[in-house]
């Protein structure tokens, strides 16, 4: 599929699956905006995309922080003029202890990033997409979304 002229935003794209998606979208012609909490890894992803001739914007962003999310999406639209596709890939698994041993601190971190962070991203992404006629959003989950730890 050709994404020439499209803007794709990916959270959690500083390594792993997020980075692979960013590289793939860029190879298919998309302008890519990525975020993550590790600036050094974000810079590496940008360099990889630019070396292959693509355009990429990286911003440090913690999706559990509302201001980070708003700033990231606003800067993406300011830089590329629109938002056509978003992949909400940022997520953490916590410390993977059994539920009976999980602390409130760990639980709150997982919920704030994986659930509330995804909600905040979607809310801002939808608002941006509606201004230019719509778009597509993909939310990534892990196997822990299907079966938790006992």
Short mmCIF file of N, CA and C in Angstrom, two decimals, residues 107 110-120:
data_model
loop_
_atom_site.label_atom_id
_atom_site.label_comp_id
_atom_site.label_asym_id
_atom_site.label_seq_id
_atom_site.Cartn_x
_atom_site.Cartn_y
_atom_site.Cartn_z
N UNK A 107 0.36 -0.96 39.34
CA UNK A 107 -0.96 -0.98 38.69
C UNK A 107 -1.27 0.37 38.08
N UNK A 110 0.73 1.09 34.87
CA UNK A 110 0.24 0.32 33.72
C UNK A 110 -1.06 0.93 33.19
N UNK A 111 -2.00 1.24 34.07
CA UNK A 111 -3.28 1.80 33.65
C UNK A 111 -3.09 3.19 33.04
N UNK A 112 -2.24 4.02 33.64
CA UNK A 112 -2.03 5.38 33.13
C UNK A 112 -1.39 5.41 31.76
N UNK A 113 -0.53 4.46 31.48
CA UNK A 113 0.11 4.41 30.16
C UNK A 113 -0.75 3.64 29.16
N UNK A 114 -1.12 2.41 29.51
CA UNK A 114 -1.77 1.52 28.54
C UNK A 114 -3.22 1.88 28.26
N UNK A 115 -3.96 2.31 29.25
CA UNK A 115 -5.37 2.62 29.04
C UNK A 115 -5.62 4.12 28.91
N UNK A 116 -5.30 4.87 29.96
CA UNK A 116 -5.58 6.30 29.93
C UNK A 116 -4.74 6.99 28.86
N UNK A 117 -3.49 6.58 28.71
CA UNK A 117 -2.63 7.16 27.68
C UNK A 117 -3.18 6.93 26.29
N UNK A 118 -3.65 5.73 26.03
CA UNK A 118 -4.25 5.42 24.72
C UNK A 118 -5.51 6.24 24.51
N UNK A 119 -6.34 6.37 25.53
CA UNK A 119 -7.54 7.21 25.44
C UNK A 119 -7.18 8.65 25.10
N UNK A 120 -6.20 9.21 25.81
CA UNK A 120 -5.80 10.60 25.55
C UNK A 120 -5.29 10.77 24.12
#
